[in-house]
XYZ file of C-alpha atoms in Angstrom:
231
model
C 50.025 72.501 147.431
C 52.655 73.753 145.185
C 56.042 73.171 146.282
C 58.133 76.222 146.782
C 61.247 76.668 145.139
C 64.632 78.405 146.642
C 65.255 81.304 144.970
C 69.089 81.674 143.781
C 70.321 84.632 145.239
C 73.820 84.380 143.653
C 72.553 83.685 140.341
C 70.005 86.919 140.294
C 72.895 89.056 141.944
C 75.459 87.625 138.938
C 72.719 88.363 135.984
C 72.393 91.946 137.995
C 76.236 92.937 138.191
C 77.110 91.605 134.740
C 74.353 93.193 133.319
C 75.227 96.527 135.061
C 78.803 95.810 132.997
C 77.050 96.377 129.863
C 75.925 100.190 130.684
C 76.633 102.891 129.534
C 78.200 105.240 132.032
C 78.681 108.838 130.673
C 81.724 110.228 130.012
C 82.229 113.846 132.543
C 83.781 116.222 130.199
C 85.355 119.585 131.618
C 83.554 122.328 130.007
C 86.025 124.269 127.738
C 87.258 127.486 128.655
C 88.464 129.981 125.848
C 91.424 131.266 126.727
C 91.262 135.117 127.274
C 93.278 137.307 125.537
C 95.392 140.025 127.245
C 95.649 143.700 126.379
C 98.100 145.208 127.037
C 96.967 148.454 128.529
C 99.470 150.584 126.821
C 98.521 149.593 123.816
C 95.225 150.787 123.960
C 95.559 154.797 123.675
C 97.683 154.054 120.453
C 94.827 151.765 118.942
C 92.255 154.423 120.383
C 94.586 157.665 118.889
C 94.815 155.114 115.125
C 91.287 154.291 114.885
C 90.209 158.136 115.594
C 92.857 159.484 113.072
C 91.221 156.809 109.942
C 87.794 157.927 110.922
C 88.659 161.225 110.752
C 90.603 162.471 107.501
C 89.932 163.378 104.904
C 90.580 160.893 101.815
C 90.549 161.132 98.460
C 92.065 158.034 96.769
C 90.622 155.298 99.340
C 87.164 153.917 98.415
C 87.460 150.695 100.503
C 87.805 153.337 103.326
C 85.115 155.430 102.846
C 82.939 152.300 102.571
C 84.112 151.227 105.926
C 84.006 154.455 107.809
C 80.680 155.478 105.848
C 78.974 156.228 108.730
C 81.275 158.836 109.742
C 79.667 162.173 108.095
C 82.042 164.028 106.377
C 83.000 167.387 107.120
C 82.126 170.318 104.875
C 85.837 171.063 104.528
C 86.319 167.966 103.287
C 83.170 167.783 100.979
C 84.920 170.846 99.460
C 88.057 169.240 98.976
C 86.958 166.375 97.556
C 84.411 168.015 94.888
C 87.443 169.805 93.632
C 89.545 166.518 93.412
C 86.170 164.669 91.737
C 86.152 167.331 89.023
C 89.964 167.851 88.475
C 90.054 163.879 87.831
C 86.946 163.529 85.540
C 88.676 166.855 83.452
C 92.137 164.469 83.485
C 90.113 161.618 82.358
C 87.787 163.076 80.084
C 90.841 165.559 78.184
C 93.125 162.059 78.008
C 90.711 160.607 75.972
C 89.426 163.240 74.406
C 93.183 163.619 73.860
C 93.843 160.092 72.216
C 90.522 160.699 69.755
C 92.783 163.816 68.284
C 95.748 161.992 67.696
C 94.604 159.186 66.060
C 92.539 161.344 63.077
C 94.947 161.289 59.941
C 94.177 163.544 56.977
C 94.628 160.784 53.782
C 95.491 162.653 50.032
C 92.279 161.759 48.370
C 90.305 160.004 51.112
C 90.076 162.503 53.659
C 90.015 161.985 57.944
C 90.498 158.381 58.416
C 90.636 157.340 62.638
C 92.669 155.104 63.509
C 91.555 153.425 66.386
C 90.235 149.810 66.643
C 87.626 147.861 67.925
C 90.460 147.481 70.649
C 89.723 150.749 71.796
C 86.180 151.075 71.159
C 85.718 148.271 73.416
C 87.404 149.670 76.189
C 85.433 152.778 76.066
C 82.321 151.142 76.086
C 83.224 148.907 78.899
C 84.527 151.642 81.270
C 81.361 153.655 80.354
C 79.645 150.942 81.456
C 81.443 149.957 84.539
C 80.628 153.835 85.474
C 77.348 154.253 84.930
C 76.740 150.825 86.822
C 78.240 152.169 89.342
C 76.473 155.307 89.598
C 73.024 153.320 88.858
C 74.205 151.005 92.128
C 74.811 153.789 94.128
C 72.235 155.950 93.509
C 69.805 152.602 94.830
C 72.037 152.339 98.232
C 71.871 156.025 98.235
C 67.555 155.744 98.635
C 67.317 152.580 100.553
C 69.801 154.076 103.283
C 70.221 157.571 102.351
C 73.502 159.277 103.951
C 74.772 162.790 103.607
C 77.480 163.392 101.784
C 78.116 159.745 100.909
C 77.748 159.319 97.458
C 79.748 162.454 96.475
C 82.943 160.750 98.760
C 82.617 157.424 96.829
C 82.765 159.227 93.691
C 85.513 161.440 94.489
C 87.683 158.406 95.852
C 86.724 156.577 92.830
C 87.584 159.083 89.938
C 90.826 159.881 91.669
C 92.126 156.244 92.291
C 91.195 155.590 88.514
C 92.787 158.337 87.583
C 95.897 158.055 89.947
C 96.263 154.218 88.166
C 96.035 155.552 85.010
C 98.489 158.309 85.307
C 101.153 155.659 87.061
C 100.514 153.245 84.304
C 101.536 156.147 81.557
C 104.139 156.806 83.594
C 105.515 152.818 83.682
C 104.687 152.340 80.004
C 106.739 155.429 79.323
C 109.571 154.456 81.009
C 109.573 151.084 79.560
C 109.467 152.545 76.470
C 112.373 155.293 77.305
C 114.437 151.626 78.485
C 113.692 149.753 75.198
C 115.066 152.599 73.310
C 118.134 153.282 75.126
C 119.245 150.087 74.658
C 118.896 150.710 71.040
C 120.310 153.984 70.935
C 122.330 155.100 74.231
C 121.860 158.660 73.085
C 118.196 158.374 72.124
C 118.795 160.739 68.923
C 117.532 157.814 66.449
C 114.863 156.944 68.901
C 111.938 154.619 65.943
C 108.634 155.593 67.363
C 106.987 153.684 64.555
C 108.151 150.161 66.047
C 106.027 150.674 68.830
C 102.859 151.662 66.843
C 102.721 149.053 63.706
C 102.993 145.485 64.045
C 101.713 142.359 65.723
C 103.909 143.270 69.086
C 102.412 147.075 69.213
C 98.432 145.147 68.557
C 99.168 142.575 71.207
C 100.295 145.649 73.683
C 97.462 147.710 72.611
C 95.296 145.081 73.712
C 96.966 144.121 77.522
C 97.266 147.811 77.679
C 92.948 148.413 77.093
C 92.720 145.237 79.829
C 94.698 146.870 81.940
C 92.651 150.354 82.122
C 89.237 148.200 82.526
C 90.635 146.232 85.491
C 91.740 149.771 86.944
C 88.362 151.259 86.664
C 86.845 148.131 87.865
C 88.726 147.991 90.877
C 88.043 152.070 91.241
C 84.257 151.601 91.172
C 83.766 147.838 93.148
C 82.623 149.665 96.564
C 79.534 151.678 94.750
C 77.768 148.091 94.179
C 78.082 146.809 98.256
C 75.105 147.198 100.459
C 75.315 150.350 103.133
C 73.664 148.167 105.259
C 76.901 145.106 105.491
């Protein structure tokens, strides 16, 4: 007959509680609570009376705004309004460099017409040309995947008239820095030398920041006719 052995309480009830030591107990985490954020109810007729006035009027150099508020339909009034601005712009665009073309033909004794504009200039044709009928080749896709009324024809409008609103303000700057070169020269602007801004290395570099300068502005004009109607 096997001999029964005492069984060690204490030692079992040790091994238990030390090994109880050793678990893990989780951690009870207060859930997190974002805070809320308080309107001030007076506010909130002014923020309604805002947003109803942008979605409402009538624009006609703001393409990032009739990209956001393009599903507002626009008025007939205002499709009106801004077909006469569209065409009035491409006319100012068009005659300006139609304009330029004129001016630089020289009749030579013996040679004949000679042009001279450079590849400068040729280049910058081309590209905002391109940048253009991109554009219209974008929108015209948006315009059949989601067709809207009156959309394509307020993009357009917006975009010829910011281009052409750059433009005119950067004839106007370049003119007046012109007008400030030469009065420092001559205070009375009677011996004012055109020439010195036309021949040289200084007139080709300008020529060249000046081209840069109308691509980035029709760029910039035309950048909403590529995003989706859908975003």
């Amino acid at each position: 007959m096997e001999d029964l052995q005492p069984i060690n309480d204490d030692k079992d009830c040790s091994d238990t509680f030390s090994g109880s030591k050793n678990l893990i107990v989780p951690e009870i985490t207060q859930p997190q609570t974002t805070p809320l954020i308080l309107v001030n109810p007076e506010q909130l007729p002014r923020e309604i009376e805002f947003l109803r006035r942008h979605r409402n009027k009538t624009r006609l150099c703001d393409p990032k705004g009739v990209y956001e508020f393009r599903h507002i339909q626009q008025t007939w009034l205002q499709f009106l309004i801004q077909l006469m601005t569209l065409l009035i712009s491409m006319a100012c665009i068009v005659g300006l460099y139609y304009l330029y073309y004129l001016e630089s033909k020289e009749i030579m004794v013996g040679v004949g017409e000679v042009s001279e504009l450079t590849w400068i200039d040729a280049f910058e044709v081309v590209m905002i040309i391109g940048i253009i009928f991109m554009a219209i080749k974008n929108i015209a896709k948006q315009s059949q995947l989601h067709p809207q009324k009156r959309y394509c024809l307020a993009m357009f409008a917006n975009c010829f008239n910011r281009m052409w609103l750059n433009t005119f303000c950067l004839h106007l700057s370049v003119l007046v820095l012109i007008l400030s070169i030469s009065a420092i020269q001559d205070p009375t602007l009677q011996s004012v030398n055109i020439e010195m801004f036309e021949e040289g290395s200084a007139a080709d570099l300008a020529n060249a920041v000046y081209s840069l300068v109308l691509i980035t502005i029709c760029f910039r004009a035309f950048r909403f006719c590529g995003k989706e109607l859908t975003a």
